mmCIF file of C-alpha atoms and ligand atoms in Angstrom:
data_model
loop_
_atom_site.group_PDB
_atom_site.id
_atom_site.type_symbol
_atom_site.label_atom_id
_atom_site.label_comp_id
_atom_site.label_asym_id
_atom_site.label_seq_id
_atom_site.Cartn_x
_atom_site.Cartn_y
_atom_site.Cartn_z
ATOM 1 C CA UNK A 1 144.379 21.755 -22.078
ATOM 2 C CA UNK A 2 143.071 19.155 -19.298
ATOM 3 C CA UNK A 3 144.496 15.825 -20.010
ATOM 4 C CA UNK A 4 140.717 14.221 -20.349
ATOM 5 C CA UNK A 5 140.266 16.556 -23.245
ATOM 6 C CA UNK A 6 143.512 15.655 -25.015
ATOM 7 C CA UNK A 7 142.102 11.905 -24.471
ATOM 8 C CA UNK A 8 138.952 13.236 -26.351
ATOM 9 C CA UNK A 9 140.559 14.955 -29.015
ATOM 10 C CA UNK A 10 143.021 12.320 -30.023
ATOM 11 C CA UNK A 11 140.198 10.168 -30.318
ATOM 12 C CA UNK A 12 138.230 12.506 -32.434
ATOM 13 C CA UNK A 13 141.235 12.784 -34.603
ATOM 14 C CA UNK A 14 141.527 8.970 -35.020
ATOM 15 C CA UNK A 15 137.853 8.724 -36.202
ATOM 16 C CA UNK A 16 138.134 11.727 -38.690
ATOM 17 C CA UNK A 17 137.612 9.923 -42.012
ATOM 18 C CA UNK A 18 136.591 10.774 -45.777
ATOM 19 C CA UNK A 19 133.186 11.897 -44.767
ATOM 20 C CA UNK A 20 132.102 14.522 -42.617
ATOM 21 C CA UNK A 21 132.337 13.671 -38.883
ATOM 22 C CA UNK A 22 129.117 12.892 -36.194
ATOM 23 C CA UNK A 23 130.007 11.058 -32.981
ATOM 24 C CA UNK A 24 129.730 10.556 -29.691
ATOM 25 C CA UNK A 25 132.573 10.128 -27.402
ATOM 26 C CA UNK A 26 132.614 8.609 -23.922
ATOM 27 C CA UNK A 27 135.419 8.902 -21.580
ATOM 28 C CA UNK A 28 135.084 5.910 -19.284
ATOM 29 C CA UNK A 29 138.264 6.701 -17.203
ATOM 30 C CA UNK A 30 137.028 10.142 -16.513
ATOM 31 C CA UNK A 31 133.486 7.841 -15.561
ATOM 32 C CA UNK A 32 134.984 5.665 -13.450
ATOM 33 C CA UNK A 33 137.309 8.229 -11.496
ATOM 34 C CA UNK A 34 134.009 10.529 -11.180
ATOM 35 C CA UNK A 35 131.826 7.594 -9.763
ATOM 36 C CA UNK A 36 134.403 6.445 -7.339
ATOM 37 C CA UNK A 37 134.772 9.877 -6.201
ATOM 38 C CA UNK A 38 131.137 10.565 -5.340
ATOM 39 C CA UNK A 39 130.793 7.010 -3.613
ATOM 40 C CA UNK A 40 133.990 7.595 -1.562
ATOM 41 C CA UNK A 41 132.210 10.849 -0.304
ATOM 42 C CA UNK A 42 129.407 9.647 0.856
ATOM 43 C CA UNK A 43 128.691 8.994 4.879
ATOM 44 C CA UNK A 44 128.649 5.400 5.399
ATOM 45 C CA UNK A 45 124.768 4.943 5.591
ATOM 46 C CA UNK A 46 124.504 6.307 2.630
ATOM 47 C CA UNK A 47 124.044 4.076 -1.222
ATOM 48 C CA UNK A 48 124.609 5.231 -4.685
ATOM 49 C CA UNK A 49 122.265 3.906 -7.093
ATOM 50 C CA UNK A 50 122.533 4.839 -10.772
ATOM 51 C CA UNK A 51 119.414 6.372 -12.656
ATOM 52 C CA UNK A 52 119.847 4.164 -15.635
ATOM 53 C CA UNK A 53 117.424 6.429 -18.178
ATOM 54 C CA UNK A 54 120.319 8.792 -18.048
ATOM 55 C CA UNK A 55 122.568 6.879 -20.318
ATOM 56 C CA UNK A 56 121.893 3.093 -20.318
ATOM 57 C CA UNK A 57 124.275 2.684 -22.308
ATOM 58 C CA UNK A 58 126.445 -0.827 -21.626
ATOM 59 C CA UNK A 59 130.088 0.616 -21.642
ATOM 60 C CA UNK A 60 128.669 3.127 -19.340
ATOM 61 C CA UNK A 61 126.634 0.468 -17.014
ATOM 62 C CA UNK A 62 129.912 -1.470 -16.619
ATOM 63 C CA UNK A 63 132.205 1.305 -15.894
ATOM 64 C CA UNK A 64 129.905 2.290 -13.140
ATOM 65 C CA UNK A 65 129.501 -1.175 -11.660
ATOM 66 C CA UNK A 66 131.783 -1.523 -9.168
ATOM 67 C CA UNK A 67 131.428 2.024 -7.712
ATOM 68 C CA UNK A 68 127.960 2.026 -7.131
ATOM 69 C CA UNK A 69 125.584 -0.344 -5.024
ATOM 70 C CA UNK A 70 122.883 -1.067 -7.672
ATOM 71 C CA UNK A 71 120.733 0.482 -10.440
ATOM 72 C CA UNK A 72 117.493 2.306 -10.257
ATOM 73 C CA UNK A 73 115.080 1.374 -13.644
ATOM 74 C CA UNK A 74 112.091 3.044 -14.946
ATOM 75 C CA UNK A 75 110.504 0.573 -17.448
ATOM 76 C CA UNK A 76 110.353 -3.208 -18.097
ATOM 77 C CA UNK A 77 112.704 -2.892 -20.772
ATOM 78 C CA UNK A 78 115.286 -1.095 -18.461
ATOM 79 C CA UNK A 79 114.850 -3.647 -16.150
ATOM 80 C CA UNK A 80 115.112 -6.714 -18.475
ATOM 81 C CA UNK A 81 118.403 -4.773 -19.838
ATOM 82 C CA UNK A 82 120.007 -4.520 -16.715
ATOM 83 C CA UNK A 83 119.076 -7.939 -15.132
ATOM 84 C CA UNK A 84 120.641 -9.317 -18.184
ATOM 85 C CA UNK A 85 123.679 -7.570 -17.998
ATOM 86 C CA UNK A 86 123.896 -7.686 -13.905
ATOM 87 C CA UNK A 87 122.580 -10.866 -12.958
ATOM 88 C CA UNK A 88 123.401 -9.932 -9.380
ATOM 89 C CA UNK A 89 123.311 -6.528 -9.150
ATOM 90 C CA UNK A 90 120.208 -5.226 -6.689
ATOM 91 C CA UNK A 91 117.970 -3.004 -8.957
ATOM 92 C CA UNK A 92 115.275 -1.021 -7.703
ATOM 93 C CA UNK A 93 112.343 0.033 -9.594
ATOM 94 C CA UNK A 94 110.451 3.566 -9.939
ATOM 95 C CA UNK A 95 107.788 5.503 -12.328
ATOM 96 C CA UNK A 96 104.472 6.147 -13.034
ATOM 97 C CA UNK A 97 102.123 3.569 -14.895
ATOM 98 C CA UNK A 98 104.130 0.415 -14.490
ATOM 99 C CA UNK A 99 102.382 -2.280 -16.496
ATOM 100 C CA UNK A 100 101.070 -5.438 -14.559
ATOM 101 C CA UNK A 101 103.810 -7.293 -16.814
ATOM 102 C CA UNK A 102 106.213 -5.060 -15.471
ATOM 103 C CA UNK A 103 105.320 -5.372 -11.915
ATOM 104 C CA UNK A 104 105.416 -9.245 -12.490
ATOM 105 C CA UNK A 105 108.848 -8.597 -14.066
ATOM 106 C CA UNK A 106 109.885 -6.779 -11.198
ATOM 107 C CA UNK A 107 108.787 -9.854 -8.482
ATOM 108 C CA UNK A 108 109.966 -12.447 -10.891
ATOM 109 C CA UNK A 109 113.724 -10.895 -11.303
ATOM 110 C CA UNK A 110 114.213 -10.103 -7.945
ATOM 111 C CA UNK A 111 113.957 -6.304 -7.791
ATOM 112 C CA UNK A 112 115.281 -5.239 -4.176
ATOM 113 C CA UNK A 113 112.776 -2.495 -4.003
ATOM 114 C CA UNK A 114 109.707 -0.760 -5.905
ATOM 115 C CA UNK A 115 108.897 2.580 -5.654
ATOM 116 C CA UNK A 116 104.838 2.532 -5.594
ATOM 117 C CA UNK A 117 103.299 5.793 -6.958
ATOM 118 C CA UNK A 118 99.517 4.949 -6.012
ATOM 119 C CA UNK A 119 97.052 2.606 -4.085
ATOM 120 C CA UNK A 120 96.169 1.724 -7.409
ATOM 121 C CA UNK A 121 99.514 0.672 -8.496
ATOM 122 C CA UNK A 122 99.571 -0.936 -5.167
ATOM 123 C CA UNK A 123 96.298 -2.879 -4.997
ATOM 124 C CA UNK A 124 97.591 -4.236 -8.400
ATOM 125 C CA UNK A 125 101.210 -5.331 -7.030
ATOM 126 C CA UNK A 126 99.534 -7.004 -3.911
ATOM 127 C CA UNK A 127 97.284 -9.235 -6.563
ATOM 128 C CA UNK A 128 100.162 -10.128 -8.448
ATOM 129 C CA UNK A 129 102.035 -10.935 -5.502
ATOM 130 C CA UNK A 130 99.535 -13.189 -4.024
ATOM 131 C CA UNK A 131 98.944 -15.413 -7.294
ATOM 132 C CA UNK A 132 103.052 -15.676 -7.554
ATOM 133 C CA UNK A 133 103.122 -16.598 -4.212
ATOM 134 C CA UNK A 134 105.516 -13.582 -3.620
ATOM 135 C CA UNK A 135 106.618 -10.762 -1.327
ATOM 136 C CA UNK A 136 107.017 -7.359 -2.557
ATOM 137 C CA UNK A 137 109.337 -4.677 -1.019
ATOM 138 C CA UNK A 138 108.461 -1.463 -1.342
ATOM 139 C CA UNK A 139 109.380 2.412 -0.648
ATOM 140 C CA UNK A 140 105.977 4.931 -1.015
ATOM 141 C CA UNK A 141 106.936 7.375 -3.279
ATOM 142 C CA UNK A 142 105.692 10.734 -2.187
ATOM 143 C CA UNK A 143 104.757 14.522 -3.617
ATOM 144 C CA UNK A 144 105.561 16.976 -0.841
ATOM 145 C CA UNK A 145 104.831 20.571 -0.322
ATOM 146 C CA UNK A 146 108.144 22.281 -0.555
ATOM 147 C CA UNK A 147 107.039 24.798 1.944
ATOM 148 C CA UNK A 148 110.050 27.590 1.334
ATOM 149 C CA UNK A 149 112.615 25.286 -0.446
ATOM 150 C CA UNK A 150 113.429 27.093 -3.875
ATOM 151 C CA UNK A 151 112.268 25.251 -7.399
ATOM 152 C CA UNK A 152 114.538 24.334 -9.948
ATOM 153 C CA UNK A 153 113.963 24.552 -13.694
ATOM 154 C CA UNK A 154 112.535 21.022 -13.852
ATOM 155 C CA UNK A 155 110.357 19.994 -10.738
ATOM 156 C CA UNK A 156 108.530 16.870 -10.338
ATOM 157 C CA UNK A 157 107.048 17.745 -7.056
ATOM 158 C CA UNK A 158 105.748 20.385 -4.716
ATOM 159 C CA UNK A 159 102.709 20.937 -7.002
ATOM 160 C CA UNK A 160 100.353 18.830 -9.091
ATOM 161 C CA UNK A 161 101.846 16.546 -10.930
ATOM 162 C CA UNK A 162 101.749 12.832 -11.949
ATOM 163 C CA UNK A 163 104.509 11.760 -9.808
ATOM 164 C CA UNK A 164 103.944 9.977 -6.170
ATOM 165 C CA UNK A 165 101.029 10.349 -3.782
ATOM 166 C CA UNK A 166 99.667 13.585 -2.409
ATOM 167 C CA UNK A 167 100.621 12.856 1.418
ATOM 168 C CA UNK A 168 96.994 13.450 2.455
ATOM 169 C CA UNK A 169 96.418 9.796 0.918
ATOM 170 C CA UNK A 170 99.396 8.234 3.047
ATOM 171 C CA UNK A 171 97.191 6.842 6.070
ATOM 172 C CA UNK A 172 94.452 5.622 3.872
ATOM 173 C CA UNK A 173 97.659 3.562 1.960
ATOM 174 C CA UNK A 174 98.852 2.987 5.225
ATOM 175 C CA UNK A 175 95.851 1.013 6.692
ATOM 176 C CA UNK A 176 95.559 -0.902 3.611
ATOM 177 C CA UNK A 177 99.266 -1.994 3.548
ATOM 178 C CA UNK A 178 98.564 -3.134 7.197
ATOM 179 C CA UNK A 179 96.071 -5.544 5.859
ATOM 180 C CA UNK A 180 98.306 -6.799 3.072
ATOM 181 C CA UNK A 181 100.879 -8.616 4.422
ATOM 182 C CA UNK A 182 102.241 -9.555 0.920
ATOM 183 C CA UNK A 183 103.590 -6.194 0.602
ATOM 184 C CA UNK A 184 106.143 -4.734 2.794
ATOM 185 C CA UNK A 185 107.016 -1.246 3.404
ATOM 186 C CA UNK A 186 110.194 -0.320 4.092
ATOM 187 C CA UNK A 187 110.304 3.864 3.916
ATOM 188 C CA UNK A 188 109.523 6.753 1.721
ATOM 189 C CA UNK A 189 110.884 7.768 -1.675
ATOM 190 C CA UNK A 190 111.407 11.151 -2.615
ATOM 191 C CA UNK A 191 112.687 12.871 -6.320
ATOM 192 C CA UNK A 192 110.870 16.256 -6.523
ATOM 193 C CA UNK A 193 113.305 18.041 -8.630
ATOM 194 C CA UNK A 194 116.068 17.818 -11.174
ATOM 195 C CA UNK A 195 118.862 20.551 -12.434
ATOM 196 C CA UNK A 196 119.854 21.322 -8.853
ATOM 197 C CA UNK A 197 122.893 23.807 -9.021
ATOM 198 C CA UNK A 198 123.066 25.108 -5.473
ATOM 199 C CA UNK A 199 124.506 22.640 -2.544
ATOM 200 C CA UNK A 200 123.046 24.255 -0.106
ATOM 201 C CA UNK A 201 119.410 24.208 -1.427
ATOM 202 C CA UNK A 202 119.725 20.768 -2.414
ATOM 203 C CA UNK A 203 120.512 20.069 1.437
ATOM 204 C CA UNK A 204 117.422 22.406 2.381
ATOM 205 C CA UNK A 205 115.783 20.203 0.631
ATOM 206 C CA UNK A 206 117.079 16.643 1.930
ATOM 207 C CA UNK A 207 116.287 18.108 5.149
ATOM 208 C CA UNK A 208 112.922 18.620 4.390
ATOM 209 C CA UNK A 209 112.696 14.737 3.194
ATOM 210 C CA UNK A 210 114.706 13.758 6.475
ATOM 211 C CA UNK A 211 111.970 15.446 8.555
ATOM 212 C CA UNK A 212 108.908 14.338 6.899
ATOM 213 C CA UNK A 213 110.186 10.755 6.936
ATOM 214 C CA UNK A 214 110.881 10.990 10.882
ATOM 215 C CA UNK A 215 107.653 12.407 11.553
ATOM 216 C CA UNK A 216 106.060 9.893 9.692
ATOM 217 C CA UNK A 217 107.734 7.044 11.582
ATOM 218 C CA UNK A 218 106.663 8.409 14.932
ATOM 219 C CA UNK A 219 103.302 9.283 14.189
ATOM 220 C CA UNK A 220 102.340 5.923 12.640
ATOM 221 C CA UNK A 221 104.504 3.851 14.171
ATOM 222 C CA UNK A 222 105.849 2.574 11.188
ATOM 223 C CA UNK A 223 109.020 0.215 11.507
ATOM 224 C CA UNK A 224 110.641 1.688 8.425
ATOM 225 C CA UNK A 225 114.347 2.985 8.262
ATOM 226 C CA UNK A 226 114.716 3.550 4.662
ATOM 227 C CA UNK A 227 114.618 6.491 2.697
ATOM 228 C CA UNK A 228 115.438 7.426 -1.160
ATOM 229 C CA UNK A 229 116.374 10.809 -1.625
ATOM 230 C CA UNK A 230 116.220 10.611 -5.750
ATOM 231 C CA UNK A 231 118.784 12.187 -8.080
ATOM 232 C CA UNK A 232 118.299 15.764 -8.748
ATOM 233 C CA UNK A 233 121.585 17.344 -9.193
ATOM 234 C CA UNK A 234 122.106 19.118 -12.168
ATOM 235 C CA UNK A 235 124.657 20.013 -14.312
ATOM 236 C CA UNK A 236 125.319 24.123 -15.291
ATOM 237 C CA UNK A 237 125.302 24.252 -18.741
ATOM 238 C CA UNK A 238 124.592 27.774 -18.817
ATOM 239 C CA UNK A 239 127.903 28.726 -17.145
ATOM 240 C CA UNK A 240 129.855 25.497 -16.907
ATOM 241 C CA UNK A 241 132.587 27.034 -14.748
ATOM 242 C CA UNK A 242 130.154 27.269 -12.115
ATOM 243 C CA UNK A 243 128.963 23.601 -11.670
ATOM 244 C CA UNK A 244 127.121 22.099 -8.446
ATOM 245 C CA UNK A 245 129.622 21.856 -5.469
ATOM 246 C CA UNK A 246 130.127 18.527 -4.555
ATOM 247 C CA UNK A 247 132.620 18.697 -1.841
ATOM 248 C CA UNK A 248 130.525 21.691 0.000
ATOM 249 C CA UNK A 249 127.474 19.213 -0.748
ATOM 250 C CA UNK A 250 128.936 15.970 0.850
ATOM 251 C CA UNK A 251 130.467 17.786 3.817
ATOM 252 C CA UNK A 252 127.324 19.359 4.730
ATOM 253 C CA UNK A 253 125.697 16.226 4.039
ATOM 254 C CA UNK A 254 127.686 14.316 6.813
ATOM 255 C CA UNK A 255 126.812 17.047 9.021
ATOM 256 C CA UNK A 256 123.314 17.246 8.243
ATOM 257 C CA UNK A 257 122.842 13.194 9.109
ATOM 258 C CA UNK A 258 124.154 13.863 12.576
ATOM 259 C CA UNK A 259 121.922 17.157 13.016
ATOM 260 C CA UNK A 260 118.662 15.620 11.772
ATOM 261 C CA UNK A 261 119.330 12.011 13.892
ATOM 262 C CA UNK A 262 119.246 9.878 10.331
ATOM 263 C CA UNK A 263 122.033 7.696 11.260
ATOM 264 C CA UNK A 264 119.846 5.024 11.904
ATOM 265 C CA UNK A 265 118.661 5.413 8.246
ATOM 266 C CA UNK A 266 119.197 3.473 4.979
ATOM 267 C CA UNK A 267 119.677 7.026 2.806
ATOM 268 C CA UNK A 268 119.870 5.948 -0.811
ATOM 269 C CA UNK A 269 120.819 8.356 -4.059
ATOM 270 C CA UNK A 270 119.607 7.354 -7.534
ATOM 271 C CA UNK A 271 121.197 9.852 -9.650
ATOM 272 C CA UNK A 272 121.393 10.027 -13.371
ATOM 273 C CA UNK A 273 122.806 12.911 -15.070
ATOM 274 C CA UNK A 274 125.427 13.794 -12.182
ATOM 275 C CA UNK A 275 126.680 10.689 -12.708
ATOM 276 C CA UNK A 276 127.439 10.509 -16.407
ATOM 277 C CA UNK A 277 127.050 13.715 -18.214
ATOM 278 C CA UNK A 278 130.259 15.126 -17.856
ATOM 279 C CA UNK A 279 131.904 11.812 -19.621
ATOM 280 C CA UNK A 280 130.423 12.548 -22.678
ATOM 281 C CA UNK A 281 130.806 14.347 -25.970
ATOM 282 C CA UNK A 282 129.212 15.161 -29.447
ATOM 283 C CA UNK A 283 131.148 16.165 -31.838
ATOM 284 C CA UNK A 284 129.741 17.499 -35.562
ATOM 285 C CA UNK A 285 131.843 18.949 -38.450
ATOM 286 C CA UNK A 286 130.909 22.051 -39.764
ATOM 287 C CA UNK A 287 129.002 21.411 -43.396
ATOM 288 C CA UNK A 288 128.158 24.682 -44.174
ATOM 289 C CA UNK A 289 128.160 28.602 -43.090
ATOM 290 C CA UNK A 290 125.542 31.193 -44.096
ATOM 291 C CA UNK A 291 124.110 34.623 -43.176
ATOM 292 C CA UNK A 292 120.554 35.298 -43.252
ATOM 293 C CA UNK A 293 118.923 38.720 -41.939
ATOM 294 C CA UNK A 294 122.358 39.826 -40.155
ATOM 295 C CA UNK A 295 122.238 35.948 -38.404
ATOM 296 C CA UNK A 296 125.177 33.862 -38.788
ATOM 297 C CA UNK A 297 124.000 30.048 -39.302
ATOM 298 C CA UNK A 298 126.895 27.522 -38.711
ATOM 299 C CA UNK A 299 125.395 23.866 -40.109
ATOM 300 C CA UNK A 300 127.180 20.741 -38.709
ATOM 301 C CA UNK A 301 126.556 17.268 -39.354
ATOM 302 C CA UNK A 302 123.975 15.549 -37.139
ATOM 303 C CA UNK A 303 121.878 17.812 -35.037
ATOM 304 C CA UNK A 304 118.989 17.546 -32.176
ATOM 305 C CA UNK A 305 117.792 14.065 -33.526
ATOM 306 C CA UNK A 306 121.158 12.811 -32.129
ATOM 307 C CA UNK A 307 121.650 15.452 -29.272
ATOM 308 C CA UNK A 308 118.186 16.815 -27.951
ATOM 309 C CA UNK A 309 119.877 18.308 -24.582
ATOM 310 C CA UNK A 310 119.810 21.879 -25.351
ATOM 311 C CA UNK A 311 116.116 22.030 -27.074
ATOM 312 C CA UNK A 312 115.005 19.786 -24.104
ATOM 313 C CA UNK A 313 116.523 21.932 -21.858
ATOM 314 C CA UNK A 314 115.925 25.306 -23.501
ATOM 315 C CA UNK A 315 119.817 26.255 -23.430
ATOM 316 C CA UNK A 316 122.516 26.983 -25.648
ATOM 317 C CA UNK A 317 124.720 24.354 -25.169
ATOM 318 C CA UNK A 318 128.581 25.144 -24.703
ATOM 319 C CA UNK A 319 131.122 23.925 -27.410
ATOM 320 C CA UNK A 320 134.473 24.228 -28.630
ATOM 321 C CA UNK A 321 135.868 24.468 -32.166
ATOM 322 C CA UNK A 322 138.797 22.008 -33.073
ATOM 323 C CA UNK A 323 140.237 23.693 -36.357
ATOM 324 C CA UNK A 324 140.806 20.794 -39.161
ATOM 325 C CA UNK A 325 143.126 21.568 -41.669
ATOM 326 C CA UNK A 326 141.819 20.037 -44.761
ATOM 327 C CA UNK A 327 140.090 21.114 -47.440
ATOM 328 C CA UNK A 328 139.706 19.507 -50.276
ATOM 329 C CA UNK A 329 137.852 21.992 -52.659
ATOM 330 C CA UNK A 330 139.684 24.067 -55.112
ATOM 331 C CA UNK A 331 137.513 27.155 -54.025
ATOM 332 C CA UNK A 332 137.667 29.488 -50.863
ATOM 333 C CA UNK A 333 137.172 27.937 -47.525
ATOM 334 C CA UNK A 334 134.197 29.535 -45.844
ATOM 335 C CA UNK A 335 134.510 31.086 -42.531
ATOM 336 C CA UNK A 336 133.571 33.830 -39.761
ATOM 337 C CA UNK A 337 135.443 35.261 -37.516
ATOM 338 C CA UNK A 338 134.680 37.286 -34.254
ATOM 339 C CA UNK A 339 131.142 36.759 -34.504
ATOM 340 C CA UNK A 340 128.050 35.187 -32.671
ATOM 341 C CA UNK A 341 126.788 32.203 -34.272
ATOM 342 C CA UNK A 342 123.593 30.298 -34.181
ATOM 343 C CA UNK A 343 124.500 26.257 -34.529
ATOM 344 C CA UNK A 344 122.356 24.026 -36.359
ATOM 345 C CA UNK A 345 122.178 20.623 -37.551
ATOM 346 C CA UNK A 346 120.311 18.770 -40.868
ATOM 347 C CA UNK A 347 116.975 18.749 -39.829
ATOM 348 C CA UNK A 348 114.244 20.291 -41.450
ATOM 349 C CA UNK A 349 112.663 22.259 -38.617
ATOM 350 C CA UNK A 350 113.422 25.515 -37.056
ATOM 351 C CA UNK A 351 113.826 23.966 -33.855
ATOM 352 C CA UNK A 352 116.911 22.241 -34.792
ATOM 353 C CA UNK A 353 119.605 24.545 -32.802
ATOM 354 C CA UNK A 354 122.314 23.511 -30.325
ATOM 355 C CA UNK A 355 123.635 27.107 -29.901
ATOM 356 C CA UNK A 356 122.158 30.435 -30.175
ATOM 357 C CA UNK A 357 124.120 33.650 -30.392
ATOM 358 C CA UNK A 358 127.057 32.097 -29.372
ATOM 359 C CA UNK A 359 130.813 34.195 -29.787
ATOM 360 C CA UNK A 360 133.582 32.493 -31.557
ATOM 361 C CA UNK A 361 136.859 33.951 -32.868
ATOM 362 C CA UNK A 362 136.798 31.678 -36.262
ATOM 363 C CA UNK A 363 135.060 28.642 -37.330
ATOM 364 C CA UNK A 364 135.378 27.449 -41.135
ATOM 365 C CA UNK A 365 133.525 24.679 -43.066
ATOM 366 C CA UNK A 366 135.211 21.433 -41.943
ATOM 367 C CA UNK A 367 135.974 22.314 -38.581
ATOM 368 C CA UNK A 368 134.871 20.124 -35.705
ATOM 369 C CA UNK A 369 132.252 21.426 -32.777
ATOM 370 C CA UNK A 370 132.834 19.499 -29.393
ATOM 371 C CA UNK A 371 129.759 19.830 -27.286
ATOM 372 C CA UNK A 372 130.851 18.986 -23.400
ATOM 373 C CA UNK A 373 128.325 17.250 -20.723
ATOM 374 C CA UNK A 374 126.303 14.762 -23.443
ATOM 375 C CA UNK A 375 126.930 11.833 -21.494
ATOM 376 C CA UNK A 376 123.527 12.184 -19.961
ATOM 377 C CA UNK A 377 119.838 12.625 -21.303
ATOM 378 C CA UNK A 378 121.474 13.384 -25.029
ATOM 379 C CA UNK A 379 121.534 10.225 -27.169
ATOM 380 C CA UNK A 380 119.112 8.569 -25.021
ATOM 381 C CA UNK A 381 116.310 11.488 -25.525
ATOM 382 C CA UNK A 382 117.100 12.119 -28.723
ATOM 383 C CA UNK A 383 114.437 11.188 -31.655
ATOM 384 C CA UNK A 384 117.531 9.221 -33.767
ATOM 385 C CA UNK A 385 115.061 8.228 -36.984
ATOM 386 C CA UNK A 386 113.874 11.579 -37.722
ATOM 387 C CA UNK A 387 114.711 11.955 -41.570
ATOM 388 C CA UNK A 388 116.575 8.891 -41.234
ATOM 389 C CA UNK A 389 120.010 10.056 -40.904
ATOM 390 C CA UNK A 390 122.572 7.910 -40.440
ATOM 391 C CA UNK A 391 123.419 7.399 -36.532
ATOM 392 C CA UNK A 392 126.525 9.209 -35.152
ATOM 393 C CA UNK A 393 129.474 6.829 -34.348
ATOM 394 C CA UNK A 394 129.711 5.882 -30.184
ATOM 395 C CA UNK A 395 133.139 6.171 -29.053
ATOM 396 C CA UNK A 396 134.123 4.793 -25.916
ATOM 397 C CA UNK A 397 137.327 5.344 -24.618
ATOM 398 C CA UNK A 398 138.702 2.923 -21.849
ATOM 399 C CA UNK A 399 141.052 3.220 -19.192
ATOM 400 C CA UNK A 400 143.743 2.366 -22.221
ATOM 401 C CA UNK A 401 145.163 4.972 -24.729
ATOM 402 C CA UNK A 402 142.385 6.078 -27.428
ATOM 403 C CA UNK A 403 143.736 3.662 -29.823
ATOM 404 C CA UNK A 404 141.849 0.683 -28.219
ATOM 405 C CA UNK A 405 138.902 2.609 -28.127
ATOM 406 C CA UNK A 406 135.695 0.553 -28.908
ATOM 407 C CA UNK A 407 133.600 1.756 -31.224
ATOM 408 C CA UNK A 408 129.713 0.769 -31.957
HETATM 409 C C1 PLP B 501 112.382 8.813 -9.845
HETATM 410 C C2 PLP B 501 113.769 9.535 -10.347
HETATM 411 N N1 PLP B 501 114.762 8.996 -9.834
HETATM 412 C C3 PLP B 501 116.049 9.760 -10.319
HETATM 413 C C4 PLP B 501 115.946 10.261 -11.312
HETATM 414 C C5 PLP B 501 117.174 11.018 -11.842
HETATM 415 O O1 PLP B 501 117.239 12.177 -11.731
HETATM 416 P P1 PLP B 501 118.587 13.163 -12.341
HETATM 417 O O2 PLP B 501 119.144 12.929 -13.534
HETATM 418 O O3 PLP B 501 118.310 14.502 -12.038
HETATM 419 O O4 PLP B 501 119.875 13.017 -11.002
HETATM 420 C C6 PLP B 501 114.529 10.892 -12.051
HETATM 421 C C7 PLP B 501 114.745 11.632 -13.461
HETATM 422 O O5 PLP B 501 113.722 11.992 -14.107
HETATM 423 C C8 PLP B 501 113.725 10.443 -11.724
HETATM 424 O O6 PLP B 501 112.289 10.534 -12.345
#
């Protein structure tokens, strides 16, 4: 068992009380190591930002802050949250459908770069900037044809979507920008896909961005040197032993910067899932085991209202069984051995499934199920108050021993 897992198991042991357990555990020490490693492996002209939407819990942001260059926010709520807790951190602001109040707050709170999604948004921004007597610094978010770069299961571009601008609108947009000095263009933003599991395909995607940005700079004679390549690096939930090969990616990336003549550009990542997924665990205690039409169902405390990731991504989430010996009842303990099971939660919907057709050696009522890779797009994308079940505990394991863990 790896040492990180031992720390998590020990925290769970301490959290187990009389009630069946349901909790999120975040290993902040592991998160810190991971973020520091990512940052150190990137070339000098690259910056690592964190896409706060993946997990905006304060202990997560505080752990990341020393190891990243700033935060990417996608709403006025995220902007206020980050600025409130990190008065001096660089913030960048993207996403479609920004309100006037959000654009005004971005100007007021010193957002470093706004990622503009359309000419309509730019017109409103210019109007707001003029009336506040400020200048706005922007990147244009562009949706590109992908040519022959393979797509993933979650693509935001390369086809018709609501994200970014169609490149055919760029000339009109640049003409308009030339007449509006209250908006300063610094470069381009691309986030065309998430869930990337293949380092070589990701390099091919970034090469596509680089060539396009360079070509536009030359074609339109632009004084820009900034490119945001988005996030998008995925977690392999289906085959956890085959994760994205970051060492191969970072080596290939340094080579790509040279071969594509990108040394004079500022290249920025805004990563979400790959940054925080691995530090988080969701744990549920088994409440019931039943058979129906020849299938075994394991019912845990909690469900997709806490941990929507498997349903949102359409996968069967991997899990470990942590056997528990406590059995207070005067009747036999239900169990299932050497079988395939469906793990469900407490909701009154057949969609409340966390794992399906999962092989188990033995699982008993009262055992704990531990779901790894639950630190990103997990609690924060879930419909917490459906059925008004209590929220799970949130336990943050700091660099100290688990006994010092902060609970929320
Ligand atoms: C504009 C933008 N940037 C960054 C991200 C983070 O992506 P990921 O979590 O795949 O790294 C997202 C996610 O949706 C996004 O929309």
